[in-house]
Coordinates of C-alpha atoms and ligand atoms in Angstrom, one line a residue:
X1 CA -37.5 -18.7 8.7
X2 CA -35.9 -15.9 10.7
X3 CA -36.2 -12.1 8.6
X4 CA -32.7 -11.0 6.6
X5 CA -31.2 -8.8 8.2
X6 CA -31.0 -5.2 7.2
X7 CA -27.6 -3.8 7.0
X8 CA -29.0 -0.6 6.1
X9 CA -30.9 -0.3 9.3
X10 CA -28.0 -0.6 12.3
X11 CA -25.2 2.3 13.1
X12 CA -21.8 0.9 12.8
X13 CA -21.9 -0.7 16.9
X14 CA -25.5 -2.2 16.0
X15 CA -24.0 -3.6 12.5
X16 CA -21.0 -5.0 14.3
X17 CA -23.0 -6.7 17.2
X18 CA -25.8 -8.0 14.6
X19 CA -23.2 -9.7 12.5
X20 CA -20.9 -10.9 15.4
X21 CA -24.4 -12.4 16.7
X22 CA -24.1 -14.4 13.5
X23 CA -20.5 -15.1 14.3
X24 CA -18.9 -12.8 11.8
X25 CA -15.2 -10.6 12.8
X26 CA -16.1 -7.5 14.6
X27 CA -13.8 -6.0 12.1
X28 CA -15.7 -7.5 9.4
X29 CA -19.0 -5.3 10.7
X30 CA -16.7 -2.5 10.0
X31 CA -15.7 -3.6 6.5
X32 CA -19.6 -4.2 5.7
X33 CA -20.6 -0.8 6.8
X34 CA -18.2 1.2 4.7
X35 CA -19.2 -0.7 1.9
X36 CA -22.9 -0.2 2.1
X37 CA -22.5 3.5 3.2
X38 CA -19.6 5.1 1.9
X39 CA -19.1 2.8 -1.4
X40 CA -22.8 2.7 -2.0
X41 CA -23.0 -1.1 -2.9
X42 CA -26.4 -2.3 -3.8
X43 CA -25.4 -6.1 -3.7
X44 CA -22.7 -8.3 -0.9
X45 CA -21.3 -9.8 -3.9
X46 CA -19.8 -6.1 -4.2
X47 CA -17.9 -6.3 -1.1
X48 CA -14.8 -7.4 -2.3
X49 CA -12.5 -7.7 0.3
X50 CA -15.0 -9.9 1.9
X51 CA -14.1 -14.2 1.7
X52 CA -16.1 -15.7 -1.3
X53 CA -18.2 -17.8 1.3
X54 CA -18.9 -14.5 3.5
X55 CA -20.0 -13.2 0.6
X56 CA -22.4 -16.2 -0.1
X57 CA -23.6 -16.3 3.5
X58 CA -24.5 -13.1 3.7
X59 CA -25.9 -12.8 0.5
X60 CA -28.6 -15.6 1.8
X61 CA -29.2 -14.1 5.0
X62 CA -28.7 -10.1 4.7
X63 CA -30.5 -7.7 2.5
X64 CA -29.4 -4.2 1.0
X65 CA -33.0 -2.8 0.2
X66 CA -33.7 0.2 -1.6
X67 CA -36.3 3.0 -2.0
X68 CA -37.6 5.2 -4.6
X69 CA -39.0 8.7 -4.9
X70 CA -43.2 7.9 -5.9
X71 CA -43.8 11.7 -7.1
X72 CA -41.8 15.4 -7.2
X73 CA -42.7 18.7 -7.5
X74 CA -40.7 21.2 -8.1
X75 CA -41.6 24.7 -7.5
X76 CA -39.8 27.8 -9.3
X77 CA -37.1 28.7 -6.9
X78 CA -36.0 25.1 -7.4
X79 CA -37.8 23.8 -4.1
X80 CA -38.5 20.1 -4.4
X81 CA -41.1 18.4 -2.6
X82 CA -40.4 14.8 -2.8
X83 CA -42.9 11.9 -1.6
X84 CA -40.9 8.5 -0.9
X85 CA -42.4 5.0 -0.8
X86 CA -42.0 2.7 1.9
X87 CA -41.9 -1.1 1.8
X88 CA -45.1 -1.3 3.1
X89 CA -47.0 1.0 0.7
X90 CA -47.0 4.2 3.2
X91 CA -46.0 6.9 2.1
X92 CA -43.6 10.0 3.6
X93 CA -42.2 13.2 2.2
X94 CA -38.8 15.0 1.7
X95 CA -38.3 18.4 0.5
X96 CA -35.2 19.4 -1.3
X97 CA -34.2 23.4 -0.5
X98 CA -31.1 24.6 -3.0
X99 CA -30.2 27.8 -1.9
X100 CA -27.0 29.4 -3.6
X101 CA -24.5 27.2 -2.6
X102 CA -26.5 25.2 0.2
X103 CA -28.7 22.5 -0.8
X104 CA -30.6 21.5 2.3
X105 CA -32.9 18.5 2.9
X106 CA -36.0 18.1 5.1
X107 CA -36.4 14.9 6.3
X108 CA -39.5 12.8 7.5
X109 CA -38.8 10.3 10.8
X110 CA -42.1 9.1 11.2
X111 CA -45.6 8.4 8.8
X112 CA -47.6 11.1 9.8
X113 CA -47.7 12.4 13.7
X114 CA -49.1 12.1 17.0
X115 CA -48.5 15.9 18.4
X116 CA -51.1 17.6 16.8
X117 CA -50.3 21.3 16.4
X118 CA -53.1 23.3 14.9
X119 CA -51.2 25.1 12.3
X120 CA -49.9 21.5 10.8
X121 CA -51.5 19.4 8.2
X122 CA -49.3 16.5 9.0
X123 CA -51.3 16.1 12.4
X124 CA -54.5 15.6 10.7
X125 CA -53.1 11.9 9.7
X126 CA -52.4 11.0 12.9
X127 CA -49.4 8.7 13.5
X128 CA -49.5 5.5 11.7
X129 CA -45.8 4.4 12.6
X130 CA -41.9 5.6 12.9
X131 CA -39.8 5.6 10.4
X132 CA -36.9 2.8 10.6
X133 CA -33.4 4.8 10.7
X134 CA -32.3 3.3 6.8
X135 CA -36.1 5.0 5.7
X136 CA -34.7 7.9 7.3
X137 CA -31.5 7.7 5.8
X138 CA -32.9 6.3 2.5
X139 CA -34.6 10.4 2.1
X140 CA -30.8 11.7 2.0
X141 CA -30.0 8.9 -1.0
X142 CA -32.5 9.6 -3.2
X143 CA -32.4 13.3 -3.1
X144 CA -29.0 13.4 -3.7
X145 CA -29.4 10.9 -6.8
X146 CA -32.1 13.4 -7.7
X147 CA -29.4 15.6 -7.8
X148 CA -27.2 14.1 -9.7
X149 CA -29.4 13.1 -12.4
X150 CA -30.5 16.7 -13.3
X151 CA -26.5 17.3 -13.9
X152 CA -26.2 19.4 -10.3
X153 CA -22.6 17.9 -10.3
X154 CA -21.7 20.7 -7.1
X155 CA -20.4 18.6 -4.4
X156 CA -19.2 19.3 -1.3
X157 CA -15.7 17.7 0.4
X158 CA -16.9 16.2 3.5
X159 CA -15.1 13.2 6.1
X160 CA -12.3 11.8 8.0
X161 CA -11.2 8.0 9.2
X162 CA -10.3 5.6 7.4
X163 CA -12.8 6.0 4.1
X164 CA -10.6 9.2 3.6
X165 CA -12.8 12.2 2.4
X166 CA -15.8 12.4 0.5
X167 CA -18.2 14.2 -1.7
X168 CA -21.9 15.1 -0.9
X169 CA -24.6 16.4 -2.9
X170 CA -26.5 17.7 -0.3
X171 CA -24.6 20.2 2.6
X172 CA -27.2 20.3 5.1
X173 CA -30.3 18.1 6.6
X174 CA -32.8 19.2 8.6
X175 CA -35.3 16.5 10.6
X176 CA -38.5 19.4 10.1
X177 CA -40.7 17.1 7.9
X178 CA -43.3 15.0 8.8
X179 CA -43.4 13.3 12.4
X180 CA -42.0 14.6 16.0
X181 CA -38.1 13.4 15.6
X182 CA -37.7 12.6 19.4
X183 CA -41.0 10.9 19.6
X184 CA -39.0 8.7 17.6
X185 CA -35.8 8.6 19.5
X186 CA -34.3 5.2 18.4
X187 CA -34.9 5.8 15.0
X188 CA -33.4 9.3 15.0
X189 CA -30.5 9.2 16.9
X190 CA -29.6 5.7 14.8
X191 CA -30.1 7.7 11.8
X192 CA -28.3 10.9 13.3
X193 CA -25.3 8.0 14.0
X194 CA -25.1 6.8 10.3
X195 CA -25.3 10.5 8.5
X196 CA -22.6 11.7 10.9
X197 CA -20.3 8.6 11.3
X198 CA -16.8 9.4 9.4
X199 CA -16.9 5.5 7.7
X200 CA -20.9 6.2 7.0
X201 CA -22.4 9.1 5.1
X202 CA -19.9 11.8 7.0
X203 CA -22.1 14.7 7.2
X204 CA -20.6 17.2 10.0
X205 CA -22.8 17.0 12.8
X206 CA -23.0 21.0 12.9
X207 CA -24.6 20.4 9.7
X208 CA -27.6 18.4 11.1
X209 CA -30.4 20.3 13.1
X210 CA -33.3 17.8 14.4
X211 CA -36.2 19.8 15.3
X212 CA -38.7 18.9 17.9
X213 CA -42.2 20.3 19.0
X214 CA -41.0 20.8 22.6
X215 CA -41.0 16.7 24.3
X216 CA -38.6 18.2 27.0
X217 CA -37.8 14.7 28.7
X218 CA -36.2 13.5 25.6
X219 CA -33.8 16.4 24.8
X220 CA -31.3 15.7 27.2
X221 CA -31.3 12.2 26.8
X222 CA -31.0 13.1 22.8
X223 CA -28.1 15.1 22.7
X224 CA -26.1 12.7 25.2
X225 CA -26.5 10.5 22.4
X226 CA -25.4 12.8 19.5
X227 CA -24.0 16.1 18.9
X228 CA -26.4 17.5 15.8
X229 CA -28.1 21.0 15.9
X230 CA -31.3 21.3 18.1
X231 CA -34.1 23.4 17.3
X232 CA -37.5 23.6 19.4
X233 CA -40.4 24.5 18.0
X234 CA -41.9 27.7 20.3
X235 CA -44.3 29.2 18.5
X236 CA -45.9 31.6 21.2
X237 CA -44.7 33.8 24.2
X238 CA -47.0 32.3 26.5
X239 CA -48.6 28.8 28.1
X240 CA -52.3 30.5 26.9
X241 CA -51.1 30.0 22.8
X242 CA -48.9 28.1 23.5
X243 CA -51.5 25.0 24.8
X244 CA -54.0 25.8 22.1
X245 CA -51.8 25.5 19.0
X246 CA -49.2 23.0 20.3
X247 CA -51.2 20.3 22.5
X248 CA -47.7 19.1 24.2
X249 CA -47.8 21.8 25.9
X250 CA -50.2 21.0 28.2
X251 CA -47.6 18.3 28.7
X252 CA -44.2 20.4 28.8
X253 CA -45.3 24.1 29.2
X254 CA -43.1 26.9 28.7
X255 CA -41.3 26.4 32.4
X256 CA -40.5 22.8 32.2
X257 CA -39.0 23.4 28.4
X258 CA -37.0 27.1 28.9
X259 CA -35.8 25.0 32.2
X260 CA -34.4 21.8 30.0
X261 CA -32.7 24.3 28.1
X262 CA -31.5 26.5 30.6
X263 CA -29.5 23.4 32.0
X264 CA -28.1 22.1 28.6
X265 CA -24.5 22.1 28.6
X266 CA -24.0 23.7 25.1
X267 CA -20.1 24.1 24.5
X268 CA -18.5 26.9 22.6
X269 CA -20.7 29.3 20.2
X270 CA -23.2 26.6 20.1
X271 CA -27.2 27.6 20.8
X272 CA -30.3 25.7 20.8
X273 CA -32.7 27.3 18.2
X274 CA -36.4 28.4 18.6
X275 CA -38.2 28.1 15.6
X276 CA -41.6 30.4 16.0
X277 CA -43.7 30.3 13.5
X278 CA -45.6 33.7 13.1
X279 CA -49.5 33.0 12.7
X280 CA -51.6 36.7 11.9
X281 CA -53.1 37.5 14.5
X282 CA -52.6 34.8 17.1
X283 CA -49.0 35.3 17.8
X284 CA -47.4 38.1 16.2
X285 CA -48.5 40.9 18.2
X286 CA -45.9 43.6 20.0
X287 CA -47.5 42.7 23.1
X288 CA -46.3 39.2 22.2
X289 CA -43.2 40.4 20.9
X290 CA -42.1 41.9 24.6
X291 CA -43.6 38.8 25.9
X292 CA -41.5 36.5 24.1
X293 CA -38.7 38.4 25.0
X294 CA -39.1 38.7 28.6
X295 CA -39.4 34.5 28.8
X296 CA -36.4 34.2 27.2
X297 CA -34.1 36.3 29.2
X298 CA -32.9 33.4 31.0
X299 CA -31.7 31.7 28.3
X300 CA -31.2 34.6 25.5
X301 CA -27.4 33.7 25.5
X302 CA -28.1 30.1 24.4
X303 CA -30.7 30.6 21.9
X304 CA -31.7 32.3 18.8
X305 CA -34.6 32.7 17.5
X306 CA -36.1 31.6 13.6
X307 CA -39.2 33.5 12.4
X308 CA -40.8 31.8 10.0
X309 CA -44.1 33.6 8.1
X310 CA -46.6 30.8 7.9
X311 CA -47.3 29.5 4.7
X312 CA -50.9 28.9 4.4
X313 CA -52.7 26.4 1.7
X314 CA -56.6 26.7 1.1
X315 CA -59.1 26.3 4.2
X316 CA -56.0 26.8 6.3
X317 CA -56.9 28.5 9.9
X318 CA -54.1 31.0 9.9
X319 CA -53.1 33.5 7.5
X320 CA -48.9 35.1 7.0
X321 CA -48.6 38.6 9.2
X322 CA -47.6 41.1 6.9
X323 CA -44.1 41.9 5.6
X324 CA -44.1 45.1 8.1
X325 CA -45.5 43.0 10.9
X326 CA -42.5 40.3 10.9
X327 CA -40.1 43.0 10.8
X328 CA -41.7 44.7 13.7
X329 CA -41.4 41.5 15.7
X330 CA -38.1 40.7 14.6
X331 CA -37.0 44.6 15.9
X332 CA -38.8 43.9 19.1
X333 CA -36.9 41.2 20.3
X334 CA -33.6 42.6 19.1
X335 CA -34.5 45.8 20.9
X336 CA -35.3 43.5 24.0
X337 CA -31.7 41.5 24.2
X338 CA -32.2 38.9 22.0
X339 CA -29.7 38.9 20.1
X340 CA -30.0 36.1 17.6
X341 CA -33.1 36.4 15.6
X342 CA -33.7 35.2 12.0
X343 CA -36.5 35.6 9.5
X344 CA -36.6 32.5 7.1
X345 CA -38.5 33.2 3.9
X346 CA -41.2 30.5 3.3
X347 CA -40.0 28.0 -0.2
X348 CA -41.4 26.3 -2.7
X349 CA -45.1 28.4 -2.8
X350 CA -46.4 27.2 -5.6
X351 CA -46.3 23.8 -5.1
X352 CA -47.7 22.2 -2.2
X353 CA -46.3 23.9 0.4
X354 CA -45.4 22.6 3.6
X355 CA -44.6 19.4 5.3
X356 CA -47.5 16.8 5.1
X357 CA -48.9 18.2 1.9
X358 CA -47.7 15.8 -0.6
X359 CA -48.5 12.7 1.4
X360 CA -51.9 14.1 2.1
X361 CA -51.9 15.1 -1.5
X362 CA -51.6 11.9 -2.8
X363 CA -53.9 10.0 0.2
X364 CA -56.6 12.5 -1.2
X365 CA -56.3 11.7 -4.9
X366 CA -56.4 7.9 -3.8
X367 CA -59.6 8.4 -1.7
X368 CA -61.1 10.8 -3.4
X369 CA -61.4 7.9 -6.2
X370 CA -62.9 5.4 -3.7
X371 CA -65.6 8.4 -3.1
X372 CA -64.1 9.4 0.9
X373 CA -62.1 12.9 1.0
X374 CA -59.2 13.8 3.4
X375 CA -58.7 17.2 4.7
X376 CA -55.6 18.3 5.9
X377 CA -53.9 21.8 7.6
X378 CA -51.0 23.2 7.1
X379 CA -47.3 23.5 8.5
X380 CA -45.1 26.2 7.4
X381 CA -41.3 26.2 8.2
X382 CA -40.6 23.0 7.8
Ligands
LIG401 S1 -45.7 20.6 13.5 FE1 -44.3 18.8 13.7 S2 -44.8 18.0 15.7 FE2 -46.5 19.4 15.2 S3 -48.0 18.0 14.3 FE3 -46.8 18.8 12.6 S4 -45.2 17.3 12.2 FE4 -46.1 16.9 14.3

């Protein structure tokens, strides 16, 4: 028996092409697409405008799954970890950041992650498997019916074409949670494709920022492809850190990635950002400060920076820098020509903290019971 086919799972092209494969209208892909994306449908027989025997046939050979949060925390400035579950039993993890007016989501692309950065308890999983693009886009559904059912009616006007505008829960995503986004290209940009497509969940790309640890082969062929935010994880001022907290960059070092971005052809105000998570003692020292400068002076005019404080959890191998010691990097760079740099302040504290938690969380309460223990690090910033 051949497998339904997943109309969640295809950008509007793919849709078109998998249904004209099964000789349906192009135009009828379209019709399908805005049903399932900016109507919300959960069943064809929904899709009105659609012939009854359409309707029936794909009914009998389509499906319009659905998933479901399996846990959420919520910590006291409203931070929401949430832990999703997949078809197959795996499990990944969103977290929900409100933020005056801006509620942001951090989304997963892949179950667990192959990269394995010191400083991240995601990489102690390992990678089990991508993330399908409607289990990416599923994370963006359910947190804004999370929203909605604890009466945060705020909604934001978003959209063009021919569905007209619409409203969103959520104003911003951000692809920081678990997995390596362009280690999952297909997935991501197919995602990327139905959050920013006007007839599909018409988020403004400039609303969209897909991180990645630094796989600087893929970047150019990723933003051909879409026109979202980039951020790169940098995390040190030199190959020496660099290579022992970030094991890609014994892959990519410093060179081959400030050299991909160097030759990005950003339009307008647009910049790539550097996300640098400051460890005590490892990478937050003046020294590193000027250092971290100095590399970027090629490219200062494209970039700006993010500090992010790490956000340690028990038995984690880094501790935060003090207050005074992120302010003193921050100044340094500033001082030095940089002349974008941002401190984010770490969320959501008190519950477990960073990306990969949760899951790991919830593996450990399961094995714990069968009498095996998981251990997991942390990542902070995401
Ligand atoms: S920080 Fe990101 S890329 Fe690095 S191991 Fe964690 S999830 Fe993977």
């Amino acid at each position: 028996m051949t497998e339904r086919l997943n109309l969640k799972d295809h950008d509007r092209e793919q849709l078109r092409a998998a249904l004209a494969e099964r000789g349906v209208e192009s135009y009828r892909g379209d019709q399908v697409f805005r049903w399932v994306w900016r109507r919300g449908v959960e069943s064809v027989a929904e899709m009105t405008n659609l012939s009854k025997a359409l309707r029936e046939r794909l009914a009998s050979e389509t499906r319009l799954p659905r998933l479901e949060p399996s846990d959420q925390r919520r910590a006291a400035d409203g931070t929401t970890k949430l832990l999703v579950g997949l078809e197959d039993g795996r499990e990944v993890e969103s977290v929900l950041i409100p933020d005056g007016e801006r509620r942001t989501l951090c989304v997963s692309t892949q179950v667990g992650c192959a990269m394995g950065c010191t400083f991240c308890r995601t990489a102690t999983m390992g990678l089990t498997r991508n993330l399908s693009p409607w289990e990416i886009t599923e994370q963006v559904l359910i947190a804004e019916r999370i929203l909605t059912a604890r009466g945060d009616t705020r909604t934001i006007t978003m959209g063009r074409g021919k569905g007209g505008q619409v409203q969103r829960r959520l104003t911003n995503l951000v692809f920081m949670g678990m997995g390596e986004p362009l280690h999952n290209l297909e997935g991501t940009v197919t995602a990327c494709r139905i959050l920013t497509d006007p007839e599909g969940l018409a988020f403004p790309e400039r609303r969209i920022t897909v991180s990645t640890v630094g796989l600087a082969d893929r970047i150019a062929p990723f933003l051909e492809r879409t026109n979202v935010n980039l951020a790169v994880s940098l995390n040190a001022p030199d190959d020496e850190v660099r290579s022992r907290i970030m094991p890609v960059n014994k892959k990519f070092d410093m060179d081959a990635l400030l050299a991909v971005v160097r030759e990005l052809p950003l339009s307008g105000r647009r910049r790539v950002t550097f996300e640098y998570v400051l460890l005590a003692g490892e990478n937050d020292s003046e020294r590193q400060a000027r250092e971290l400068a100095r590399r970027l002076s090629g490219v200062a005019e494209k970039v700006k920076i993010n500090l992010i404080p790490y956000n340690p959890h028990e038995g984690a191998p880094f501790a935060r820098p003090s207050d005074e010691a992120v302010e003193r990097f921050r100044r340094l760079l500033l001082e030095r020509g940089v002349e974008k740099v941002m401190v984010r302040r770490p969320r959501g504290d008190r519950i477990l903290a960073a990306c990969g938690q949760l899951a790991l969380s919830s593996q450990s309460s399961a094995s714990q019971s069968s009498g095996s223990q998981s251990s997991g690090k942390d990542r902070s910033g995401s």
